[in-house]
Coordinates of C-alpha atoms in Angstrom, one line a residue:
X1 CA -15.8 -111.1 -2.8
X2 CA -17.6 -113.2 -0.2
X3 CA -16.9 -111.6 3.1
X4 CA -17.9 -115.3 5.0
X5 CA -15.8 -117.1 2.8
X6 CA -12.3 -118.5 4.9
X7 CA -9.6 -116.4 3.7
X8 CA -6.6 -118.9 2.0
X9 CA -3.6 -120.3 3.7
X10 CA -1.5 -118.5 1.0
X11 CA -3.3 -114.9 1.0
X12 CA -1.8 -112.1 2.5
X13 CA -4.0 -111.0 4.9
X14 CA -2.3 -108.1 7.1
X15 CA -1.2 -104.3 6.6
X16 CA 1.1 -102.7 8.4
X17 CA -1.8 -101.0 10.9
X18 CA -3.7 -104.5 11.1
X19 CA -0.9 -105.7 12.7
X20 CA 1.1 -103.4 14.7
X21 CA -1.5 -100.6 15.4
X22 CA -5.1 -102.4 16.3
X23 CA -6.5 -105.7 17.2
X24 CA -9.5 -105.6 19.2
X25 CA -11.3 -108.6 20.3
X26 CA -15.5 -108.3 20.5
X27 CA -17.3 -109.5 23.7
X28 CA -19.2 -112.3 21.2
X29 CA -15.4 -113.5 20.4
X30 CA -14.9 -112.1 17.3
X31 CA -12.2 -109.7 15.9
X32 CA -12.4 -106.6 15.0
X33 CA -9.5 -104.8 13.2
X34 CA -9.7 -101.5 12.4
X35 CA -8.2 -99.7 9.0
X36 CA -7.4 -96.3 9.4
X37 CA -7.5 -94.3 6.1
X38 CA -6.8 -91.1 5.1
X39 CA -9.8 -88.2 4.2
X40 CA -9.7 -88.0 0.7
X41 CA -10.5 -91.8 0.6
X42 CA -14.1 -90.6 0.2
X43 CA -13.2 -89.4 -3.1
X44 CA -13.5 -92.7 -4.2
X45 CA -16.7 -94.3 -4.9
X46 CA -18.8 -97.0 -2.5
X47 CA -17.8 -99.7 -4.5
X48 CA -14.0 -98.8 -4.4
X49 CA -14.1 -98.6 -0.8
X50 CA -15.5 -101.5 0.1
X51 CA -13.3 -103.6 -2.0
X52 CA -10.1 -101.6 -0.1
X53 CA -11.8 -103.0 2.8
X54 CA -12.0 -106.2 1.8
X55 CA -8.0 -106.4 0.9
X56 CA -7.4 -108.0 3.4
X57 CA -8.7 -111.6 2.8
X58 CA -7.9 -111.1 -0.9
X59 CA -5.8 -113.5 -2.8
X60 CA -2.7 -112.9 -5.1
X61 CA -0.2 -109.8 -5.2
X62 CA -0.9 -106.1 -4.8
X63 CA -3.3 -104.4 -7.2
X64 CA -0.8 -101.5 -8.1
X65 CA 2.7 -103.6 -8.7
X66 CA 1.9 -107.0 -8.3
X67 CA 4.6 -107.4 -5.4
X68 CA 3.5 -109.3 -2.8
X69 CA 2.8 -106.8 -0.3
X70 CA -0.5 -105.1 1.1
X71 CA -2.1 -102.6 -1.9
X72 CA -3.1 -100.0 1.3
X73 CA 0.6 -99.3 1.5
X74 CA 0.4 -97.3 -1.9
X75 CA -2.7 -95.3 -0.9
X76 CA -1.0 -94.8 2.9
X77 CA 1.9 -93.5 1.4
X78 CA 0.0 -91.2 -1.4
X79 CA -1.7 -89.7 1.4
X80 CA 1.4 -89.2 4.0
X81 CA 3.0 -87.3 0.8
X82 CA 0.3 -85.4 0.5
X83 CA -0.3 -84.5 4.1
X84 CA 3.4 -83.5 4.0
X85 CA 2.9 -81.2 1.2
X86 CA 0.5 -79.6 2.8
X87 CA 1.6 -79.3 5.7
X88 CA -1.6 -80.0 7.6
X89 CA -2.6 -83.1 9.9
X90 CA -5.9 -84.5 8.5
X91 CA -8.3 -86.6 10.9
X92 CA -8.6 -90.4 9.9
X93 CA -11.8 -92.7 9.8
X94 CA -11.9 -95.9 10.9
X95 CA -13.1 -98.9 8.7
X96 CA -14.1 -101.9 10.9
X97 CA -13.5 -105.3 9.6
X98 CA -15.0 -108.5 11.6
X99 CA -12.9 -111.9 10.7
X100 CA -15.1 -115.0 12.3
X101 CA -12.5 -117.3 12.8
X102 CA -10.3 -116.1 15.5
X103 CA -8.3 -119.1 15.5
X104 CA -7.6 -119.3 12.1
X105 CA -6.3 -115.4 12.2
X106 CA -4.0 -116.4 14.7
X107 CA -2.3 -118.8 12.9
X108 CA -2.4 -117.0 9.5
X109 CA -0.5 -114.2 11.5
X110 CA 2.9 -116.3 11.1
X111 CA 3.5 -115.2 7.1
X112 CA 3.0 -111.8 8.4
X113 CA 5.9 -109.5 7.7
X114 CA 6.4 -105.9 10.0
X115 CA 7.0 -102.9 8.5
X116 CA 7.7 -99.8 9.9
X117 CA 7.8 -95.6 8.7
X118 CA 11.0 -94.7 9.8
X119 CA 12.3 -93.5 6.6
X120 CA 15.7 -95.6 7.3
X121 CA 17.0 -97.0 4.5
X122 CA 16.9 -101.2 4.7
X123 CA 19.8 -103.3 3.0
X124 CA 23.2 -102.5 1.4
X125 CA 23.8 -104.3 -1.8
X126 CA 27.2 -104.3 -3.9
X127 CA 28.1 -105.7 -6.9
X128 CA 30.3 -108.9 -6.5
X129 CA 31.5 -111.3 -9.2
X130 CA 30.3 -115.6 -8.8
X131 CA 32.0 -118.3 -10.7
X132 CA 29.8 -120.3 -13.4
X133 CA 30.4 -123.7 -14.5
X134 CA 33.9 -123.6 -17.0
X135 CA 35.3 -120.9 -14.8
X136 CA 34.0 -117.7 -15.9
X137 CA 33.2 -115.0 -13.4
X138 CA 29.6 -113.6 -13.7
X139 CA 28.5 -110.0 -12.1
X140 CA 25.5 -110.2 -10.0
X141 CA 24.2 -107.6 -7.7
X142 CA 23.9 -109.2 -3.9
X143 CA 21.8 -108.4 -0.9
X144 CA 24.1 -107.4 2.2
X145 CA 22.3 -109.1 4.8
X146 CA 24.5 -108.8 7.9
X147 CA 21.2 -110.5 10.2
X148 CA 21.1 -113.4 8.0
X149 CA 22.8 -117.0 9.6
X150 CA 22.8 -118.1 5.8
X151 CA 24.0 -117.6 2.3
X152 CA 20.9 -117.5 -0.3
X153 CA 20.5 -117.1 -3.9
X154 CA 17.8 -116.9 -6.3
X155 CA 16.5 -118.9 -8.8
X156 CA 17.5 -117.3 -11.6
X157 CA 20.4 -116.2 -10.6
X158 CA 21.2 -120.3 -9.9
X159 CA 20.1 -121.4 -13.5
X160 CA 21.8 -118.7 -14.9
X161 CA 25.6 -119.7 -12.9
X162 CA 24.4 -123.9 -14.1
X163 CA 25.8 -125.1 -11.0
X164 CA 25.7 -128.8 -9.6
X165 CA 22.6 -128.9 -7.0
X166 CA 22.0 -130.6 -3.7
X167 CA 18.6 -131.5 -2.6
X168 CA 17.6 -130.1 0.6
X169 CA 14.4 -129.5 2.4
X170 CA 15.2 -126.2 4.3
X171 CA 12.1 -124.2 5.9
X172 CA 13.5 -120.5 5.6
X173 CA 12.0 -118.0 7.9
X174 CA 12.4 -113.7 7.9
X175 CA 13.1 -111.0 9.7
X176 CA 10.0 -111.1 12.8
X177 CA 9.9 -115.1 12.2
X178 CA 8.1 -114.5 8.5
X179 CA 7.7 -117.6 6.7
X180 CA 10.0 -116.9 3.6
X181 CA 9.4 -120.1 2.0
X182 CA 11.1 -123.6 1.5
X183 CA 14.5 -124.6 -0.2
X184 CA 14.5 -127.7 -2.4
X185 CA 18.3 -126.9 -4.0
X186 CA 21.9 -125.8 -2.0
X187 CA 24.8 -125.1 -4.5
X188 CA 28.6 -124.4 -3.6
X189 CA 29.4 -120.8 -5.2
X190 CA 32.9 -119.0 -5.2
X191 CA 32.5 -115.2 -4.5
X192 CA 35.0 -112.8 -5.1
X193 CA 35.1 -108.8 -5.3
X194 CA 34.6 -107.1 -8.8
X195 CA 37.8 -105.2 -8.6
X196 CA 41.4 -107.1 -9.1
X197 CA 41.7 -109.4 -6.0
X198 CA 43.1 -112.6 -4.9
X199 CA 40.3 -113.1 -2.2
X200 CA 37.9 -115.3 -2.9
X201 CA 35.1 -116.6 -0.5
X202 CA 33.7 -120.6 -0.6
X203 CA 29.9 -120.6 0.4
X204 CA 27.2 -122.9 0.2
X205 CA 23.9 -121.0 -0.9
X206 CA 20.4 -121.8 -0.9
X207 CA 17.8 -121.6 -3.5
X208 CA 15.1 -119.8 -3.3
X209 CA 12.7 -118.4 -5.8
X210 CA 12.6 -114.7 -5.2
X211 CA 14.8 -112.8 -2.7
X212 CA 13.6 -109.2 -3.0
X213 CA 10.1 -110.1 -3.4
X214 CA 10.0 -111.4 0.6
X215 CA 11.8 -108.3 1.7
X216 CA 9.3 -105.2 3.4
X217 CA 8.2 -102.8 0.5
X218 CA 8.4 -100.3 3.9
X219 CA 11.9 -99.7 5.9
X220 CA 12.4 -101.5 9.1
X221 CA 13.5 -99.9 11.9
X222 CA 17.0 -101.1 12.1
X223 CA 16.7 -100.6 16.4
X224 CA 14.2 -103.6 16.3
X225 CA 16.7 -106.3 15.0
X226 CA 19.9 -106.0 16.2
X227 CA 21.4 -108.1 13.4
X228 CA 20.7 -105.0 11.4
X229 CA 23.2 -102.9 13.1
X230 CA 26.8 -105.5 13.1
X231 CA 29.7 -104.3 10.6
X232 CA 30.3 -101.7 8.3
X233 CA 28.2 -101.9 5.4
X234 CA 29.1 -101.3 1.4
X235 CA 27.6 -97.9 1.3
X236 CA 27.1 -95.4 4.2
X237 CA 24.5 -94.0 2.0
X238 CA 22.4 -97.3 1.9
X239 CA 22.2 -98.2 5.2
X240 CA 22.0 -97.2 8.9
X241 CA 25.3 -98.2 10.8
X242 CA 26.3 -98.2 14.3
X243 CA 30.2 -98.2 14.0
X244 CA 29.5 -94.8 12.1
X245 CA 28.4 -93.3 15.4
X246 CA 31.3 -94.2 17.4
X247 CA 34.5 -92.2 17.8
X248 CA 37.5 -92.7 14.7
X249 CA 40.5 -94.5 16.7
X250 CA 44.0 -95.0 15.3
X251 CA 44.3 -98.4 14.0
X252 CA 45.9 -101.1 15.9
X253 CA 49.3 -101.7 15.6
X254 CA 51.2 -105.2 15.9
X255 CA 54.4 -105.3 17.2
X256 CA 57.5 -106.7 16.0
X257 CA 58.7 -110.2 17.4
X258 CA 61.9 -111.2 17.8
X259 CA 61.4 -114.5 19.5
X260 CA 61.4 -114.0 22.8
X261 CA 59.4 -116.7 24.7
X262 CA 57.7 -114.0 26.8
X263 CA 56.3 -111.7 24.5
X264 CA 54.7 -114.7 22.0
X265 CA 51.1 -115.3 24.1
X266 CA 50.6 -111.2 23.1
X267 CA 51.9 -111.2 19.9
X268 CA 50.3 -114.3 18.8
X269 CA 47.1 -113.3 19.7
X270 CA 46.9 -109.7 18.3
X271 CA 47.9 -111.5 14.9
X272 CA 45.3 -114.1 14.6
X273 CA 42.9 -111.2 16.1
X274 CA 43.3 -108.6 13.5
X275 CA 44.8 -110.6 10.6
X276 CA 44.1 -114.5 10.3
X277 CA 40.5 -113.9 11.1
X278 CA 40.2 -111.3 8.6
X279 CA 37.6 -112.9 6.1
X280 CA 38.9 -110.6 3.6
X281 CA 42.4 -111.6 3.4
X282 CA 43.9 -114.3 1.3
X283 CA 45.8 -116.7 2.8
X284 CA 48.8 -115.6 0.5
X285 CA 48.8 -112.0 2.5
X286 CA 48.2 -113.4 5.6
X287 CA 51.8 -114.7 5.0
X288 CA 52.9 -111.4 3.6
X289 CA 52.0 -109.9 6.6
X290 CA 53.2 -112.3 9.5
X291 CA 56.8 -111.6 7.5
X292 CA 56.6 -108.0 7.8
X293 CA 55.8 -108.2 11.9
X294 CA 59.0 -110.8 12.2
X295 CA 62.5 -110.5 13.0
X296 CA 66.1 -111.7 14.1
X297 CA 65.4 -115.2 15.2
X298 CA 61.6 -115.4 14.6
X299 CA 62.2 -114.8 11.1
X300 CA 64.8 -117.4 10.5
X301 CA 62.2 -119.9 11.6
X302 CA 60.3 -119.5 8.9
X303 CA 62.7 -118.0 6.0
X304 CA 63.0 -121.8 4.1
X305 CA 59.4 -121.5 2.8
X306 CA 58.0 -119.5 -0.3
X307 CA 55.8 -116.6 0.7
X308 CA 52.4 -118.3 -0.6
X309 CA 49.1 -119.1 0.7
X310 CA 50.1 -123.0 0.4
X311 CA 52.6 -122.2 3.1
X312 CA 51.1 -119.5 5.6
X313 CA 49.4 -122.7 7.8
X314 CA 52.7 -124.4 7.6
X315 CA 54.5 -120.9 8.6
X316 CA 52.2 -120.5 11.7
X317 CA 52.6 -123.9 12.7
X318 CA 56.4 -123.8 12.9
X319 CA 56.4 -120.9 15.1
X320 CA 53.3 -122.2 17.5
X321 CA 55.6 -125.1 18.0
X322 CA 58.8 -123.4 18.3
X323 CA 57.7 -120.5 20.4
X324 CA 54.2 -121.7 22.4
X325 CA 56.5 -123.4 25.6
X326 CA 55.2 -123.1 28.1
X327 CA 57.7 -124.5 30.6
X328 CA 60.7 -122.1 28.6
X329 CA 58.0 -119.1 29.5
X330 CA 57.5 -120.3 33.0
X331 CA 61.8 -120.3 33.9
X332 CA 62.2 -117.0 31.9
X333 CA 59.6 -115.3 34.4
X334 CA 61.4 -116.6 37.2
X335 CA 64.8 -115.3 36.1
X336 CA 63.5 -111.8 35.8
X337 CA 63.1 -112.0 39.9
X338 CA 66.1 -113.5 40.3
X339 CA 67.8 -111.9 38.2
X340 CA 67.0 -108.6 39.0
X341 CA 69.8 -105.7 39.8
X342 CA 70.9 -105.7 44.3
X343 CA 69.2 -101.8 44.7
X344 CA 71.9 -98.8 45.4
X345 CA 71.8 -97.1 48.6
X346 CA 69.2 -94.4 48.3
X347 CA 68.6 -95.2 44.4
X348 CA 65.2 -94.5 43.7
X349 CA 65.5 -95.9 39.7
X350 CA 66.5 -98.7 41.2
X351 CA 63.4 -99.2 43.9
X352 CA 60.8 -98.6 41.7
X353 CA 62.5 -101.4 38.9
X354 CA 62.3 -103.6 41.5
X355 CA 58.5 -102.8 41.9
X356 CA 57.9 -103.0 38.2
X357 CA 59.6 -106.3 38.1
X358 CA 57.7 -108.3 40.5
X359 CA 54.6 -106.6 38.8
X360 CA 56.2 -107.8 34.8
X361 CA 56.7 -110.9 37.1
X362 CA 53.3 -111.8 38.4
X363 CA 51.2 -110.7 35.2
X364 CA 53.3 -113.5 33.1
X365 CA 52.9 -116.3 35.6
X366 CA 49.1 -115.0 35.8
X367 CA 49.3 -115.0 32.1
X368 CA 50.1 -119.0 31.7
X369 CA 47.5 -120.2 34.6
X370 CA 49.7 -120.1 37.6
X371 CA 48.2 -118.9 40.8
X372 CA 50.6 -116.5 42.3
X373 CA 48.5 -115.5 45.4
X374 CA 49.8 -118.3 47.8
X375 CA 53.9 -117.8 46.5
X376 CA 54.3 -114.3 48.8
X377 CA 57.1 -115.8 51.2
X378 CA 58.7 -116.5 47.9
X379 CA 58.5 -113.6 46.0
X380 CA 58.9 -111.6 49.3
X381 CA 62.2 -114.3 50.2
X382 CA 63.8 -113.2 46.5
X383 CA 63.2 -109.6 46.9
X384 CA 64.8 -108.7 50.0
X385 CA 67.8 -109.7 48.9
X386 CA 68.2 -107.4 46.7
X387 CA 67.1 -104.4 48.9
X388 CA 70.5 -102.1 50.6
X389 CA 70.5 -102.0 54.2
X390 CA 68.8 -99.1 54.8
X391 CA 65.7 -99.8 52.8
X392 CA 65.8 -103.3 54.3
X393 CA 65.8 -101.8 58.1
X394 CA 62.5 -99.4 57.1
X395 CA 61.4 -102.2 55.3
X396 CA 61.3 -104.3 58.7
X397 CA 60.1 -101.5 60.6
X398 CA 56.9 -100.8 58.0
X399 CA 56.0 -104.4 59.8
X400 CA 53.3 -104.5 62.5
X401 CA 53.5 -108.0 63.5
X402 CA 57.3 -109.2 63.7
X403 CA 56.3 -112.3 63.7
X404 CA 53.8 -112.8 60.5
X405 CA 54.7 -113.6 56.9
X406 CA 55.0 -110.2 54.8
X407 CA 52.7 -110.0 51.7
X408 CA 54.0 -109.2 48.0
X409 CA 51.0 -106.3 48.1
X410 CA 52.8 -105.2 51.6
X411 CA 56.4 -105.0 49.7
X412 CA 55.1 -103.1 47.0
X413 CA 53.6 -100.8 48.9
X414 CA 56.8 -99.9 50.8
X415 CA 59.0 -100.2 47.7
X416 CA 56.5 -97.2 45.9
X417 CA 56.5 -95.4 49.3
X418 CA 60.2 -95.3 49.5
X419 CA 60.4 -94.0 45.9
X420 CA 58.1 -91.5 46.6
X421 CA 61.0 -90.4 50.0
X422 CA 64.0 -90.6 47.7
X423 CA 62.6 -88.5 44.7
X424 CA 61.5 -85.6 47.6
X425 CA 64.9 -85.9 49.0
X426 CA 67.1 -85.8 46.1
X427 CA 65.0 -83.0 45.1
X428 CA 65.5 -80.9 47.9
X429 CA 68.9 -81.8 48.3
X430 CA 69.2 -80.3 44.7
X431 CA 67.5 -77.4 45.8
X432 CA 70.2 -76.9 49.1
X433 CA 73.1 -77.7 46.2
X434 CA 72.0 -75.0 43.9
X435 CA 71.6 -72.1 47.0
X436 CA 74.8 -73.2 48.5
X437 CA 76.4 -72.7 44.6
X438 CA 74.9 -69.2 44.3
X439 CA 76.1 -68.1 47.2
X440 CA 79.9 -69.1 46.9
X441 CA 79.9 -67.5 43.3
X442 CA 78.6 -64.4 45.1
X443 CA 81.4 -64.6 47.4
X444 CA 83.8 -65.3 44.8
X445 CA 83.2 -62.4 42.9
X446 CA 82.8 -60.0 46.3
X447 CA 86.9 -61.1 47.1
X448 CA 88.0 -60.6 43.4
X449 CA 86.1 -57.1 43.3
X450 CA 87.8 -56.1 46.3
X451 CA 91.5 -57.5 45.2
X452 CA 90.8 -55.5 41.9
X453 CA 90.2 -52.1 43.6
X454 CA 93.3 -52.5 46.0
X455 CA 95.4 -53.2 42.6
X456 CA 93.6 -50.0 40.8
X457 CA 94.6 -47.9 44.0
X458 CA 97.9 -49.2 44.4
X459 CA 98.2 -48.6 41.0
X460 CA 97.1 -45.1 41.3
X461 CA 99.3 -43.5 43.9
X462 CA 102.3 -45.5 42.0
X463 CA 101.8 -43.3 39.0
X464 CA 101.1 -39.9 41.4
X465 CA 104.1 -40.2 42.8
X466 CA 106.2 -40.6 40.0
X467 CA 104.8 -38.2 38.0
X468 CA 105.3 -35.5 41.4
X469 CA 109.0 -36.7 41.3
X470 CA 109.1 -35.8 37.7
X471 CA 107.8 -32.3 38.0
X472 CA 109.5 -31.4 41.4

C-alpha cells in the first residue's frame, strides 16, 4: 500500500492509542502518531509489521472479523492477556507513522469512535416482542440504550416486521459525536414485553443498516457519558448502574383521599409523579390504581364509569375539575385560623395547636401563590383572640416596642416558649403532687399502727384480768 497515497473519506483510520494516547505535531508541520505495540510483535516478520503499521490508512473492515473496527485491537488485546498471564509488565516500542495532510486528518477524526479498557460491561439488551404487519408479535433482541434521544432499528430487522416506511433524511451521530450514518426510512412499531402484559409502547424508529456494527468492539467507560448511567437497566449483570450504589429506601406510599379540598394539590401530585408518568403502566391500571387510593366522597365522583383505560383520562378529569378550586382551598385555610379552639388557662396542648395551626395555615396559602409575609397584623389580629388572659398579658409583655405591629414569627416564638413554661410546670407540680401523696400515706399508716397497738393492749389486760378473777 502506497504510504503517499490520501487515505479515503470512508476508511477507518484511528485506534484506540492514535487517538486518545499520542498525537504529536513535527516542527515541518507534519503529524506524527505513534503505535505502541507489545514485544513479541517482533516475532512477526518485516513484512507483517509494516503492513500493521500501515492499518491505519487502510480501507474496508478488520483483517480478523471483518467488523468495522481497528485490526490492532485483536493483537492489543492478545498481548494484554498474555501479559496478565504472566504476570510481568513488558516494555513497548514505538512505531512512528507520518500522515502529510494535517488538515485532512483533522477532519477524518469526526468518524472516530473512543474506546476505552475499563473492562465495564457496555449495553443491556432484553428480549421484547414488535408487531408485524397482520398483527402478529415477532421476538427480537433490543439494544437498551438509555443515552440515546431516539428509537432505531435495523434493516433487517425492518424488512423482516414489513412495515409501512416514511422517507426521512436523518444524519445519526454516536456516542463522542461519531458519525453513525444516515437514515433514509422511519416506521411506527408497537413494542410490548415478552411476558403476558397489557402494556404496550407506540414509537417511531429509524432505519439504519447495522446497529451493533457502529457500537465500540472495546467497553466505554460509562463515567465519560453520563447518559450511560440514568435508570435501572434489564440486567445488573450487563451493565454498570448508578441507582445500584445508592441506599434501598421503602417505597413511596400514596395516601388515601377523601376529598378534602386541602389535601388534593399533595395528593394529586404524588399520583401523576409515581403512577401516570409511569411508562410502564397501561392506562387500564392507572385507573385500577387511582380507585384503590380513593374514598368516601372522592370515589363517588368517579364510581359511574367502567374501570378501563378508555376512561382513566375521563376519571382524572372529573376530579381535576371537581377538586382543583382554588378559591374553595383558599376559604378552607382561612377557617382553620378562625376556627381554631379559644386556648385553656395554662393548657399547653392547646398553645402549641395554636402554633401548629398558623404554621398548617401559612404553608397552604404559600401553597396556592399567596404571599403571606405582608398579612402579620392579620394573622396576629385572629390569634390573640383566642389566647386566655394570662398568656395574653405575657404575650404583651414579650413586646419591646408597645407601640409597633407584632410579627407572626414574634407570636410563634412566644406561643413555643410558653409551651416550653407549662410542660416544666405541670411537670413539677406533678413531682410536688406525688411527694405530698407519699407522705400522707405514710402518715396514714403511722396513726392506724398506733390505734392498732392501743386496741391489742387494751385487749390484753381485758383478758389478764378476767382470767386473775377466774383463778382467784
Amino acid at each position: 500500500m502506497d504510504q503517499t497515497k490520501k487515505p479515503d473519506k470512508k476508511i477507518i483510520h484511528h485506534c484506540e492509542k492514535h487517538f486518545a494516547e499520542t498525537h504529536t505535531r513535527t516542527q515541518d508541520g507534519r503529524y506524527e502518531v505513534k503505535l505502541p505495540f507489545k514485544d513479541d510483535t517482533s516475532k512477526l516478520g518485516d513484512s507483517r509489521k509494516q503492513a500493521m503499521a500501515r492499518l491505519c490508512v487502510r480501507k474496508g473492515t478488520c483483517q480478523q472479523c471483518d467488523k468495522e473496527h481497528h485490526t490492532l485491537l485483536h493483537f492489543e488485546k492478545k498481548n494484554e492477556d498474555k501479559s496478565a498471564s504472566d504476570g510481568s509488565n513488558k516494555s513497548t516500542n514505538a512505531l512512528t507513522l507520518s500522515i502529510e495532510d494535517a488538515e485532512e486528518e483533522e477532519e477524518e477524526e469526526q468518524h472516530v469512535v473512543l474506546h476505552s479498557s475499563s473492562g465495564s460491561p457496555l449495553f443491556p439488551t432484553a428480549l421484547v416482542k414488535i408487531k408485524a404487519i397482520g398483527g402478529n408479535w415477532t421476538l427480537f433482541r433490543a439494544l437498551i440504550d438509555t443515552g440515546s434521544g431516539d428509537t432505531f432499528i435495523s434493516e433487517k430487522a425492518a424488512q423482516e416486521l414489513s412495515l409501512p416506511r416514511e422517507k426521512i433524511n436523518a444524519p445519526v451521530r454516536g456516542i463522542g459525536g461519531a458519525t453513525a450514518g444516515v437514515s433514509k426510512h422511519q416506521i411506527r412499531i408497537q413494542v410490548a414485553p415478552r411476558f403476558p402484559s397489557t402494556f404496550q409502547l407506540d414509537a417511531q424508529a429509524l432505519v439504519l443498516s447495522s446497529l451493533t456494527g457502529l457500537l465500540p468492539q472495546r467497553n466505554i467507560e460509562s463515567s465519560s457519558y453520563k447518559g450511560l448511567k440514568i435508570g435501572n437497566t434489564a440486567n445488573d449483570q450487563y451493565t454498570w448502574s448508578h441507582a445500584a450504589q445508592r441506599p434501598k429506601l421503602p417505597p413511596i406510599k400514596i395516601g388515601k383521599f377523601s376529598g378534602q379540598l386541602t389535601e388534593w394539590k399533595s395528593f394529586y401530585e404524588m399520583f401523576v409523579h409515581i403512577i401516570h408518568k409511569d411508562p410502564r403502566l397501561h392506562d387500564t391500571e392507572k385507573f385500577s390504581y387511582l380507585l384503590s387510593y380513593l374514598e368516601g366522597e372522592a370515589k363517588g365522583v368517579v364510581a359511574h364509569l367502567s374501570p378501563t383505560g378508555d376512561h382513566y383520562q375521563a376519571a382524572l378529569e372529573l376530579l381535576k375539575k371537581r377538586y382543583d378550586n382554588k378559591r374553595g382551598v383558599t376559604f378552607q385555610y382561612v377557617n382553620i385560623l378562625l376556627d381554631s379552639k379559644k386556648v385553656e388557662f395554662r393548657n399547653a396542648k392547646d398553645i402549641i395547636a395554636l402554633h401548629d395551626k398558623i404554621n398548617e395555615f401559612s404553608a397552604g396559602m404559600k401553597s396556592l401563590g399567596y404571599s403571606v409575609e405582608d398579612w402579620d397584623p392579620v394573622i396576629v389580629g385572629i390569634i390573640i383572640r383566642k389566647l386566655d388572659g394570662e398568656s395574653l398579658r405575657l404575650f404583651e409583655e414579650s413586646i419591646l416596642d408597645p407601640t409597633a405591629v407584632p410579627t407572626t414569627q414574634q407570636l410563634q416564638t412566644f406561643l413555643l416558649k410558653r409551651h416550653h413554661v407549662l410542660n416544666t410546670l405541670k411537670a413539677g407540680d406533678s413531682n410536688i403532687k406525688a411527694k405530698k401523696t407519699n407522705k400522707d400515706n405514710k402518715e396514714t399508716s403511722r396513726k392506724a399502727f398506733h390505734a392498732t397497738n392501743i386496741q391489742f393492749l387494751h385487749l390484753y389486760f381485758l383478758s389478764r384480768a378476767l382470767w386473775t378473777r377466774m383463778v382467784f
